[in-house]
Structures are given as C-alpha cells and as structure tokens.
Coordinates of C-alpha atoms in Angstrom, one line a residue:
Chain M
M81 CA -3.1 -32.4 -43.4
A82 CA -1.1 -32.2 -40.2
D83 CA 0.0 -35.5 -38.6
I84 CA -1.4 -36.2 -35.2
R85 CA 0.8 -38.4 -33.8
K86 CA 3.6 -35.9 -34.5
I87 CA 1.9 -33.0 -32.7
L88 CA 0.7 -35.5 -29.9
N89 CA 4.4 -36.7 -29.6
Q90 CA 5.5 -32.5 -29.6
I91 CA 2.9 -32.1 -27.0
S92 CA 4.0 -35.1 -25.1
A93 CA 7.9 -33.7 -25.4
Q94 CA 7.0 -30.3 -24.2
E95 CA 4.8 -31.9 -21.0
M96 CA 7.9 -33.6 -20.1
Q97 CA 9.7 -30.5 -20.4
L98 CA 7.3 -28.8 -17.9
R99 CA 8.7 -30.3 -14.8
D100 CA 12.0 -28.7 -15.2
R101 CA 10.5 -25.4 -16.2
Q102 CA 9.9 -22.8 -13.4
F103 CA 6.9 -20.3 -14.0
L104 CA 5.7 -17.4 -12.2
A105 CA 1.9 -17.2 -10.9
P106 CA -0.8 -15.5 -8.7
C107 CA -2.2 -18.1 -6.1
V108 CA -5.5 -17.5 -3.7
R109 CA -5.6 -19.6 -0.8
G110 CA -6.6 -23.3 -1.6
G111 CA -6.7 -22.4 -5.3
A112 CA -4.9 -23.5 -8.5
V113 CA -2.0 -22.0 -10.0
K114 CA -1.9 -22.3 -14.5
T115 CA 0.9 -22.4 -16.4
R116 CA 0.5 -22.9 -20.3
V117 CA 2.4 -25.3 -22.9
A118 CA 1.7 -25.5 -26.5
H119 CA -1.9 -24.0 -25.9
I120 CA -2.8 -25.9 -23.4
I121 CA -3.4 -25.0 -19.8
Y122 CA -1.9 -27.1 -17.0
N123 CA -3.4 -26.6 -13.3
F124 CA -1.1 -27.2 -9.9
A125 CA -2.1 -27.4 -6.7
P126 CA 0.5 -25.3 -5.0
K127 CA 2.9 -26.7 -2.3
P128 CA 2.7 -25.3 0.2
H129 CA -1.3 -26.1 0.0
N130 CA -2.2 -23.1 1.9
F131 CA -0.2 -20.4 0.1
E132 CA -1.7 -17.1 -1.2
G133 CA 0.7 -14.5 -3.2
W134 CA 3.3 -14.3 -6.1
G135 CA 5.3 -17.3 -6.2
I136 CA 7.8 -18.8 -8.9
F137 CA 6.6 -22.0 -9.0
Q138 CA 8.4 -25.5 -10.0
P139 CA 6.1 -28.6 -10.8
V140 CA 7.1 -31.7 -8.6
D141 CA 4.6 -33.7 -10.4
E142 CA 1.8 -33.6 -12.7
K143 CA -0.5 -32.0 -10.1
I144 CA 1.6 -30.4 -7.8
A145 CA 3.8 -27.3 -8.0
E146 CA 6.2 -26.3 -5.2
V147 CA 7.1 -22.7 -4.3
I148 CA 10.6 -21.9 -5.0
D149 CA 10.9 -18.3 -4.5
E150 CA 9.2 -14.8 -4.7
P151 CA 9.2 -12.7 -7.7
N152 CA 10.6 -9.3 -7.6
L153 CA 8.3 -6.4 -8.5
P154 CA 9.5 -6.1 -12.0
Q155 CA 8.9 -9.8 -12.8
M156 CA 5.5 -9.3 -11.5
A157 CA 5.1 -6.3 -13.5
E158 CA 6.0 -8.0 -16.9
Y159 CA 3.1 -10.8 -16.0
L160 CA 0.8 -8.0 -15.1
K161 CA 1.6 -6.3 -18.5
L162 CA -0.1 -8.9 -20.5
L163 CA -3.2 -8.4 -18.9
Q164 CA -6.2 -5.8 -19.3
P165 CA -6.1 -2.8 -16.5
M166 CA -9.0 -1.4 -15.1
R167 CA -9.9 1.1 -12.0
L168 CA -11.3 0.0 -9.3
R169 CA -12.3 1.1 -5.8
L170 CA -12.0 -0.8 -2.6
A171 CA -15.0 -1.9 -0.9
Y172 CA -14.0 -4.7 2.0
V173 CA -11.9 -8.0 2.4
L174 CA -13.9 -10.8 1.2
R175 CA -11.3 -13.6 2.6
G176 CA -7.6 -13.1 2.9
K177 CA -6.2 -10.8 0.4
T178 CA -9.3 -11.1 -2.0
W179 CA -11.4 -7.6 -1.8
L180 CA -14.5 -6.9 -3.1
A181 CA -14.3 -3.6 -5.4
Y182 CA -16.2 -1.8 -7.9
P183 CA -15.4 0.1 -11.1
V184 CA -14.3 3.4 -10.6
N185 CA -15.9 4.1 -14.2
E186 CA -19.2 2.1 -15.2
S187 CA -19.0 3.3 -18.6
D188 CA -15.7 2.5 -19.6
A189 CA -16.2 -1.1 -17.6
K190 CA -19.2 -1.9 -19.6
Q191 CA -17.3 -1.0 -23.0
R192 CA -14.3 -2.6 -22.1
F193 CA -15.0 -5.7 -20.2
G194 CA -19.1 -5.7 -20.5
I195 CA -19.9 -5.5 -16.9
A196 CA -20.6 -2.9 -14.2
K197 CA -20.8 -4.7 -11.0
P198 CA -18.9 -5.6 -7.7
V199 CA -15.8 -7.6 -8.6
A200 CA -13.4 -9.9 -6.3
V201 CA -9.9 -8.8 -6.7
H202 CA -7.1 -11.3 -5.5
L203 CA -3.6 -10.4 -3.6
V204 CA -4.4 -7.0 -2.6
N205 CA -1.4 -6.3 -0.8
D206 CA -1.9 -2.4 -0.5
G207 CA -4.3 -0.1 -0.2
A208 CA -7.7 0.6 2.2
T209 CA -11.3 1.0 1.8
F210 CA -12.3 3.4 -0.8
E211 CA -9.0 3.6 -2.3
Q212 CA -8.5 3.4 -6.1
I213 CA -6.8 0.7 -7.2
I214 CA -5.6 -0.7 -10.6
A215 CA -6.5 -4.6 -11.0
R216 CA -5.9 -6.6 -14.1
W217 CA -8.0 -9.1 -15.8
D218 CA -6.8 -12.5 -17.0
G219 CA -9.9 -13.7 -18.3
G220 CA -11.0 -15.7 -15.3
S221 CA -9.9 -13.5 -12.2
W222 CA -8.9 -9.8 -11.3
W223 CA -5.6 -9.5 -9.9
F224 CA -4.7 -6.5 -7.8
D225 CA -1.4 -4.4 -9.6
E226 CA -1.1 -1.1 -7.7
C227 CA -2.5 1.8 -6.2
D228 CA -3.6 4.4 -8.4
R229 CA -1.2 7.0 -8.1
R230 CA -3.9 9.3 -10.1
A231 CA -6.4 8.9 -7.8
D232 CA -7.6 12.0 -5.7
P233 CA -6.8 10.8 -1.9
L234 CA -9.0 13.2 -0.8
V235 CA -11.9 11.0 -1.9
P236 CA -11.7 8.0 0.6
E237 CA -11.0 10.4 3.1
Q238 CA -14.5 12.0 2.6
L239 CA -16.1 8.6 2.1
K240 CA -14.7 7.3 5.1
E241 CA -15.8 10.7 7.1
A242 CA -19.2 10.3 5.7
L243 CA -19.2 6.8 6.9
K244 CA -18.2 7.9 10.2
K245 CA -21.0 10.4 10.5
V246 CA -23.3 7.7 9.4
I247 CA -24.4 9.8 6.5
S248 CA -26.6 7.2 4.4
P249 CA -25.8 6.9 1.1
A250 CA -28.6 8.7 -0.5
E251 CA -27.6 11.6 1.3
L252 CA -23.8 11.5 0.4
R253 CA -22.5 15.3 -0.8
F254 CA -19.2 16.5 -1.6
K255 CA -17.6 18.1 -4.3
G256 CA -17.3 15.7 -7.1
V257 CA -19.1 12.7 -5.9
T258 CA -19.8 10.6 -8.7
P259 CA -22.7 7.7 -8.9
E260 CA -19.9 5.1 -8.6
M261 CA -18.8 6.7 -5.6
R262 CA -22.3 6.3 -4.1
T263 CA -22.2 2.8 -5.0
I264 CA -19.0 1.8 -3.5
Y265 CA -20.2 3.9 -0.1
D266 CA -23.2 1.7 -0.2
L267 CA -21.4 -1.6 -0.9
V268 CA -19.4 -0.4 2.7
A269 CA -22.2 0.9 4.5
Q270 CA -23.9 -2.3 3.9
Q271 CA -21.1 -4.4 5.1
A272 CA -19.8 -2.1 8.2
K273 CA -21.0 -3.5 11.4
E274 CA -20.7 0.0 13.1
F275 CA -22.4 1.8 10.5
A276 CA -25.1 -0.8 10.4
A277 CA -25.5 -0.6 14.5
Q278 CA -25.8 3.3 14.1
M279 CA -27.9 3.5 11.4
Q280 CA -30.2 0.8 13.3
Q281 CA -30.0 3.1 16.2
K282 CA -30.9 6.4 14.3
R283 CA -33.9 4.1 12.9
D284 CA -35.0 3.2 16.2
E285 CA -34.6 6.7 17.2
K286 CA -37.0 7.8 14.3
R287 CA -39.6 5.2 15.2
L288 CA -40.0 6.3 18.6
I289 CA -39.8 10.4 18.0
S290 CA -42.6 9.4 15.1
A291 CA -44.4 7.3 17.6
L292 CA -44.9 9.8 20.2
R293 CA -45.0 13.0 18.3
Q294 CA -48.5 11.2 17.1
G295 CA -49.5 10.7 20.8
G296 CA -48.2 14.4 21.6
G297 CA -45.3 13.6 23.1
E298 CA -41.4 14.1 23.0
L299 CA -38.8 11.9 23.2
R300 CA -35.8 12.6 25.6
E301 CA -33.4 9.1 25.7
F302 CA -33.8 5.5 24.9
R303 CA -31.7 2.6 26.0
D304 CA -31.1 -0.6 24.6
R305 CA -32.5 -3.5 26.9
N306 CA -32.0 -6.8 24.5
D307 CA -35.8 -7.2 23.9
H308 CA -36.9 -3.8 24.7
W309 CA -36.1 0.1 24.9
L310 CA -36.2 2.0 28.2
V311 CA -37.5 4.8 26.6
E312 CA -37.8 8.3 28.9
W313 CA -40.4 10.7 27.0
T314 CA -42.4 13.8 28.1
T315 CA -45.8 14.4 27.7
A316 CA -47.2 18.1 25.7
D317 CA -46.9 19.9 29.4
G318 CA -43.5 18.8 29.9
E319 CA -44.4 15.5 32.6
F320 CA -41.3 13.3 32.6
H321 CA -42.1 9.2 32.4
S322 CA -40.1 6.1 31.6
S323 CA -41.2 3.1 30.0
A324 CA -40.3 0.0 28.4
I325 CA -41.2 -0.7 25.0
S326 CA -41.4 -3.2 23.2
K327 CA -38.8 -3.4 20.3
N328 CA -41.0 -5.3 17.7
D329 CA -44.5 -3.4 17.6
L330 CA -43.6 -1.0 20.4
T331 CA -46.0 -2.4 22.7
V332 CA -46.0 -1.3 26.3
V333 CA -44.4 -3.8 28.1
S334 CA -44.1 -1.5 31.4
S335 CA -45.9 1.8 31.4
G336 CA -44.4 3.1 34.7
I337 CA -47.9 3.4 36.3
C338 CA -50.4 0.9 37.3
L339 CA -52.7 -0.1 34.2
S340 CA -53.8 -3.4 36.2
G341 CA -52.0 -5.5 34.1
R342 CA -53.1 -4.5 31.0
D343 CA -50.1 -2.6 29.7
R344 CA -49.5 -4.9 26.7
D345 CA -53.1 -3.7 25.5
F346 CA -51.2 0.1 24.7
D347 CA -48.3 0.8 22.4
L348 CA -46.0 3.8 22.7
Q349 CA -48.1 6.2 20.8
S350 CA -51.3 5.5 22.8
L351 CA -49.8 5.1 26.3
V352 CA -49.1 9.4 25.9
G353 CA -53.0 9.6 25.9
V354 CA -53.5 7.2 28.7
M355 CA -50.6 8.9 30.7
E356 CA -52.7 12.4 29.8
G357 CA -56.3 11.1 30.7
N358 CA -54.5 9.4 33.9
R359 CA -53.1 12.6 35.2
D360 CA -56.5 14.4 34.7
Chain N
M226 CA 13.6 11.0 -26.5
S227 CA 15.2 9.3 -23.1
I228 CA 13.6 10.2 -19.9
F229 CA 17.2 11.7 -19.0
F230 CA 17.0 14.1 -22.1
H231 CA 18.3 17.0 -20.0
E232 CA 20.4 15.4 -18.0
Q233 CA 22.2 13.9 -21.4
R234 CA 22.5 17.3 -22.5
Y235 CA 24.1 18.6 -19.7
R236 CA 26.6 15.5 -19.1
T237 CA 27.2 14.2 -22.7
S238 CA 26.2 10.9 -24.1
E239 CA 29.8 9.1 -23.2
V240 CA 29.0 10.1 -19.5
M241 CA 25.6 8.8 -19.7
A242 CA 26.2 5.0 -21.2
Q243 CA 29.5 5.2 -18.5
I244 CA 26.7 5.5 -15.7
R245 CA 24.5 3.7 -17.2
D246 CA 26.6 0.4 -16.7
F247 CA 28.6 1.4 -13.6
A248 CA 27.2 -0.7 -10.7
V249 CA 26.8 0.9 -7.3
T250 CA 25.8 -0.5 -4.0
I251 CA 24.7 2.0 -1.5
C252 CA 24.7 0.8 2.2
G253 CA 21.8 2.3 4.1
A254 CA 18.3 3.5 2.6
G255 CA 17.8 6.4 5.0
A256 CA 17.9 9.8 4.7
L257 CA 20.9 9.6 2.7
G258 CA 20.9 6.4 1.0
A259 CA 17.5 6.6 -0.3
N260 CA 17.7 10.2 -1.6
I261 CA 21.3 9.4 -3.3
A262 CA 19.3 6.0 -4.8
E263 CA 16.7 8.3 -5.9
S264 CA 18.9 11.0 -7.4
L265 CA 21.3 8.5 -8.9
A266 CA 18.3 6.6 -10.6
R267 CA 17.1 10.1 -12.0
S268 CA 20.4 10.8 -13.1
G269 CA 20.9 7.7 -15.4
F270 CA 22.5 5.1 -13.0
G271 CA 21.2 1.8 -14.1
K272 CA 22.8 -0.6 -12.3
L273 CA 21.8 0.0 -8.2
K274 CA 22.0 -2.3 -5.1
V275 CA 20.5 -0.9 -1.6
I276 CA 20.9 -2.7 1.3
D277 CA 19.2 -2.0 4.4
R278 CA 17.7 -4.1 7.3
D279 CA 15.5 -1.3 8.4
R280 CA 11.6 -0.8 8.3
I281 CA 10.3 2.6 7.2
E282 CA 9.1 4.5 10.5
E283 CA 6.8 7.7 10.7
H284 CA 9.4 9.8 11.5
N285 CA 11.5 9.1 8.4
L286 CA 8.8 10.6 6.4
S287 CA 10.4 13.9 6.9
T288 CA 13.7 13.3 5.2
Q289 CA 13.2 9.8 3.1
P290 CA 11.2 9.5 0.1
Y291 CA 8.7 7.3 1.2
Y292 CA 4.7 7.5 1.6
R293 CA 2.4 7.0 4.8
S294 CA 1.3 3.4 2.9
D295 CA 4.9 2.4 3.1
I296 CA 5.0 2.5 7.4
G297 CA 6.1 -0.5 8.5
A298 CA 7.6 -2.0 5.0
F299 CA 11.3 -3.0 4.8
K300 CA 13.1 0.5 3.4
A301 CA 15.4 -1.5 0.4
K302 CA 12.3 -2.8 -0.8
M303 CA 10.1 -0.2 -0.6
L304 CA 12.9 2.1 -2.4
A305 CA 13.6 -0.6 -5.2
N306 CA 9.7 -1.0 -6.2
S307 CA 9.6 2.5 -6.1
L308 CA 12.3 3.4 -8.6
Y309 CA 11.2 0.6 -10.5
R310 CA 7.5 2.6 -10.7
A311 CA 8.9 5.5 -11.5
L312 CA 11.6 5.2 -14.1
G313 CA 11.7 1.4 -15.2
V314 CA 14.9 1.1 -12.9
N315 CA 15.6 -2.6 -11.6
A316 CA 17.1 -1.9 -8.3
E317 CA 18.5 -4.9 -6.4
A318 CA 17.2 -4.6 -2.8
Q319 CA 18.8 -6.6 0.4
S320 CA 16.9 -6.1 3.5
K321 CA 20.0 -7.6 5.6
E322 CA 22.2 -6.3 8.1
L323 CA 25.6 -5.6 6.6
T324 CA 28.5 -7.3 8.8
S325 CA 32.2 -8.2 8.1
A326 CA 31.0 -11.8 7.5
N327 CA 28.4 -11.0 5.0
A328 CA 30.2 -7.9 3.1
A329 CA 31.9 -9.5 0.8
Q330 CA 28.5 -11.6 -0.4
L331 CA 26.9 -8.2 -0.4
L332 CA 29.1 -6.1 -2.1
N333 CA 29.9 -8.5 -4.8
G334 CA 29.8 -7.4 -8.6
T335 CA 29.5 -3.4 -7.2
F336 CA 32.2 -1.0 -9.1
L337 CA 31.6 1.6 -6.2
V338 CA 30.0 1.3 -2.8
I339 CA 28.4 4.3 -1.1
D340 CA 28.4 4.1 2.7
T341 CA 25.5 6.1 4.3
F342 CA 24.7 3.5 7.7
D343 CA 23.7 5.4 10.5
N344 CA 26.3 3.5 12.8
S345 CA 29.7 3.2 13.7
V346 CA 29.9 -1.0 13.7
A347 CA 28.6 -1.1 10.0
R348 CA 30.2 1.6 8.7
Q349 CA 33.2 0.1 9.9
A350 CA 32.4 -3.4 8.6
V351 CA 32.3 -1.6 5.1
K352 CA 35.4 0.6 5.3
D353 CA 37.3 -2.6 6.1
Y354 CA 36.1 -4.6 3.5
C355 CA 36.3 -2.0 0.7
E356 CA 40.0 -1.1 2.0
T357 CA 41.0 -4.9 1.7
A358 CA 39.2 -5.6 -1.5
K359 CA 40.4 -2.6 -3.0
L360 CA 37.1 -1.6 -3.8
P361 CA 36.2 2.6 -4.4
C362 CA 34.0 3.6 -1.2
L363 CA 32.4 6.8 -0.7
H364 CA 31.3 7.4 2.7
V365 CA 28.4 10.1 3.0
G366 CA 27.6 11.0 6.5
L367 CA 25.8 13.9 8.8
G368 CA 26.2 15.2 12.0
G369 CA 24.2 18.0 13.8
D370 CA 24.6 20.9 11.1
Y371 CA 27.2 19.3 9.5
G372 CA 27.5 16.8 6.2
E373 CA 30.6 15.2 4.6
V374 CA 31.4 13.2 1.6
I375 CA 34.8 11.3 2.0
W376 CA 36.8 8.6 0.4
N377 CA 37.7 5.5 2.4
E378 CA 41.2 6.4 2.4
L379 CA 40.7 9.7 3.9
Y380 CA 37.7 8.4 5.9
R381 CA 38.0 7.8 9.7
V382 CA 34.8 5.9 11.0
P383 CA 33.3 8.1 13.8
S384 CA 32.9 7.3 17.6
P385 CA 30.2 4.8 18.4
A386 CA 29.0 7.1 21.0
N387 CA 25.5 8.4 19.8
D388 CA 25.1 5.7 16.9
D389 CA 22.1 4.5 16.0
V390 CA 19.3 6.3 17.6
C391 CA 16.4 8.3 16.0
D392 CA 16.3 11.3 18.5
Y393 CA 18.9 13.7 16.8
P394 CA 18.5 17.2 14.7
L395 CA 18.4 17.0 11.2
A396 CA 17.6 19.6 8.8
R397 CA 16.1 18.2 4.9
N398 CA 17.8 20.7 3.2
L399 CA 21.5 19.5 4.7
V400 CA 20.3 16.2 3.9
T401 CA 19.4 17.4 0.1
L402 CA 22.6 19.5 -0.3
T403 CA 25.0 16.6 0.8
V404 CA 23.0 14.2 -1.3
A405 CA 23.4 16.6 -4.3
V406 CA 27.6 16.8 -3.4
A407 CA 27.4 13.3 -3.2
C408 CA 26.0 12.8 -6.3
E409 CA 28.1 14.9 -8.2
V410 CA 31.4 13.4 -6.8
M411 CA 30.1 10.1 -7.9
I412 CA 29.5 11.2 -11.5
T413 CA 32.9 13.2 -11.3
F414 CA 34.4 9.9 -10.1
V415 CA 32.8 7.7 -13.0
A416 CA 33.7 10.4 -15.9
T417 CA 37.0 11.0 -14.7
Q418 CA 38.5 8.5 -11.9
Q419 CA 38.7 12.1 -9.8
R420 CA 37.8 11.3 -6.2
Q421 CA 36.8 14.9 -4.4
N422 CA 36.2 15.3 -0.9
F423 CA 34.0 17.9 0.7
T424 CA 32.4 18.9 4.2
I425 CA 29.0 20.8 4.2
T426 CA 27.1 22.9 6.1
L427 CA 23.7 25.1 5.3
R428 CA 25.9 28.3 5.3
D429 CA 27.9 26.7 2.5
L430 CA 24.9 27.8 0.6
A431 CA 25.9 31.5 -1.0
V432 CA 23.0 33.1 -1.7
K433 CA 23.6 36.5 -2.9
P434 CA 21.7 39.5 -3.9
F435 CA 20.2 40.1 -7.7
A436 CA 21.8 43.6 -8.3

C-alpha cells in the first residue's frame, strides 16, 4: 500500500516548485488560467486581471500568475496539438475575442463530442462571420486554432450576400448549401440588427399589402412614424389616399377624410370600403 | 520521405544537411525578402530569422506571399507564421527597425545576412555592420526593370533619392527571377563558399522556339 505521507510530501515539493515554473495557457477576459502538477489542476487569476489572450505565466503566489511573455505560434501549436480539433463556422462575437460558432458537420460533432449545438469559441484572432475555423476542445472550453484552409472561401461570401439581400433562412439557396449552413445563417440572421430591421420592414409591408388587398386596395408606399405608419395607397379605381395607421392592430389613426372622430372605429381593411363608399 | 525529397535528389544529402543548419537572417519581408524566405524554407533552410518593421498593405499582395486577411498585420510575424504552418519551419520574426545601434543585437548568431531593405539608410546599416563584423552579406535589390544580387564587398548603397516609396513600377516576374537567382547564389555559397554576383533583367530570360 502506498505511503500517503510520502505522496503528500511529493505533491508538496512539486507545489513548491510551481512558483519557479513558467507555464503557457490561454486566458479569457475575467477568467482563470490553469496548469497541472502531479495530476492536480491549479487555477490562477491572471495579472493583469483583465488579460485576454495566450500568455506565458509565472506564478506570483498560490492565487495569482503574472503574464511574462507572449508565446510564439509554434509554442501555441504545440499546446493546441494536445487537444481534440473540430471544424466550426463562426457566427458572431459574443464578448471580447469569444465568438459563437456552429459545427460544420453535425454528424461528425455528435459522434466525436456528443453535441451538435452552437458553442462559444475563445481567443478568435482571425476569421469573420460565416468563415470556417478549426477549434480545439480541452474538456471545458473551445479554443480557436486557425482558419480552415481547406474550406471553400465562396461559402462565406454567398452567405453574406444572402444576408445583405435579407433572404430568410428557409429561402436560402445556392449550390452546395448544407443544413449546417442554414443553421449558422439563421443564428446570424437572428442577431444581425440590420437584418432584423429589414426583415421587420418586409413583414410590415406584407401585413399592409394583405390588409389593403382584402379590401380591394393597393399599397404604394409606407413610412415609419414611431407609433404609426403613414400609408399611401390607392383604391381599385386608382384613387390615391394617405392614411395614418396604428402599428399595433392596423386601426386607423387618421383616415385622411372626415370620419367625425370615428377614425379609430375602422381598420385599414375596412377603410378601403369606407373610402370607396364615401366617393359614391 | 522528407518534404524536401525532390530538392534532396537535386542537391545531394550533404548539401541538404548543410543548409538545414545554416542560420540566415533576412532583412526585409517585402517582395524580395518574403519570397526569398519562402524559397529558402521550401528549399530546406531550417534556421531563418526575418527582420521587418512594416505592416502588410493591400498593394503588397501582388508581389508578396500574404493574404487579404493579413492586411494590417506585421509582415515578419505573418511570414514566420505562414512558414510554420506550411512547413513546420520555426522562423524567428523581429518586427523592428534595424539601425546601426541595434544591428549587432539583431544580426547576432547568423552565418549569412540577406539584405532586401527598401531604403538606403537601413541598407547602409546592414552593409556597415557586416563589413565590421566580417559577416557574409548578400544584397538583393530591384530598380525599375533591373535586379541585382551583389555580395557586400562589391556592393554600393544606392542614392537615398526615391527611397522608401511604394509608388514604383515592379513586375512580379522580375521579382521571382531575382529571388530565384539570389537563392541559388546562397545555396552555392553554403555548399562551396563561392560568392557569385549577378545583375538581372527580364530580357535575361532566354525563351527559344522548340524546333
């Protein structure tokens, strides 16, 4: 049976040596850095405390390790080589150098890591939205390794183009598009403010067109006026009207003709009939 | 099989062993320096150092082995990273300006200096230091439609006029031809200690009809 005192003494001696050791580790802002001695993991707060990146650390005491140098690429590569790689596609920045990413191949991800979901990848110092990368798993976090040189560079271009044209994820079409590409596109589209605004505008336009069409009218243009839209539309025989319509329920805020203060009794759909009746 | 299989068949194992351990410092990581570094690494040179203070700009991409995504990064660092990724060659990158004050420190431990700097002040600093330290130094330069590969003892630093500008005519084929000549001169030097000097123009390319 092993002598427990002897083992504890060994660990204690190794702990003492830890102060004199330098170690290489990745660090996210506000996170801790880790090193392992005698199969025991030691956590340190980085100094400076807001450090983010790859560093060579030297323990100052049992709680703090100071950044003393920046590792070069071969040193980082040696560290990363010990971790399991996976191909992912970048979505958007979550915080600092941490990005949300999604596996390029769901089936591969499930088989090797038991997951196929969006993950946070830390210390992304290269790449952009929709670009394919290789990240590595240390059992707790994904760390950026490099941009995937095997990836087709046209795919991110096509996805960006689709985003610019406000194509919905369901309508995304190009040669070679995969379900994983649709998923990442959906993730980015949900997040992109410009896209969201444009999507909202498209939805609003559809809603107005539909309401007017049911009454026999046709939308010409509409403008956003905070709580209402200024809708320019024509009746079936081409007569032009401008009406203020509530965004909430399409009730009439101001019809453009005198409705004796009863404007709010009507909505856009019924207003078409009112206008046509008024003319008769 | 080594990644230098074909090169080894051409050069012999003895020469390959010599160049693997031959420390070369390349001053400049632009059209000449970056392409020379890449050629040397792909030829089997295993101990390379690159010194360049500049960052990658869009107009560099036609003549220098960088990517669009590298724009804004330090040339020396990106070059070292790319050599490591491509070949596993661990080149040392120094993103610093070489001056007469730090030349000794930056060129320390090297067997051969390659000068490809784009300005006369830096070229003079390299020439002077190598002369004093008796360090072999090969100057590689371009001017209009002319390229030259000249050892330190014959080299004259050009006039500082028109130095360090980016708006000049430059043909990629002249760059690659000059790079090839310079690299061949270096390998000859390592293998035989012979110091060849050359001037190059695109007209030196002898293209003859096959008949």
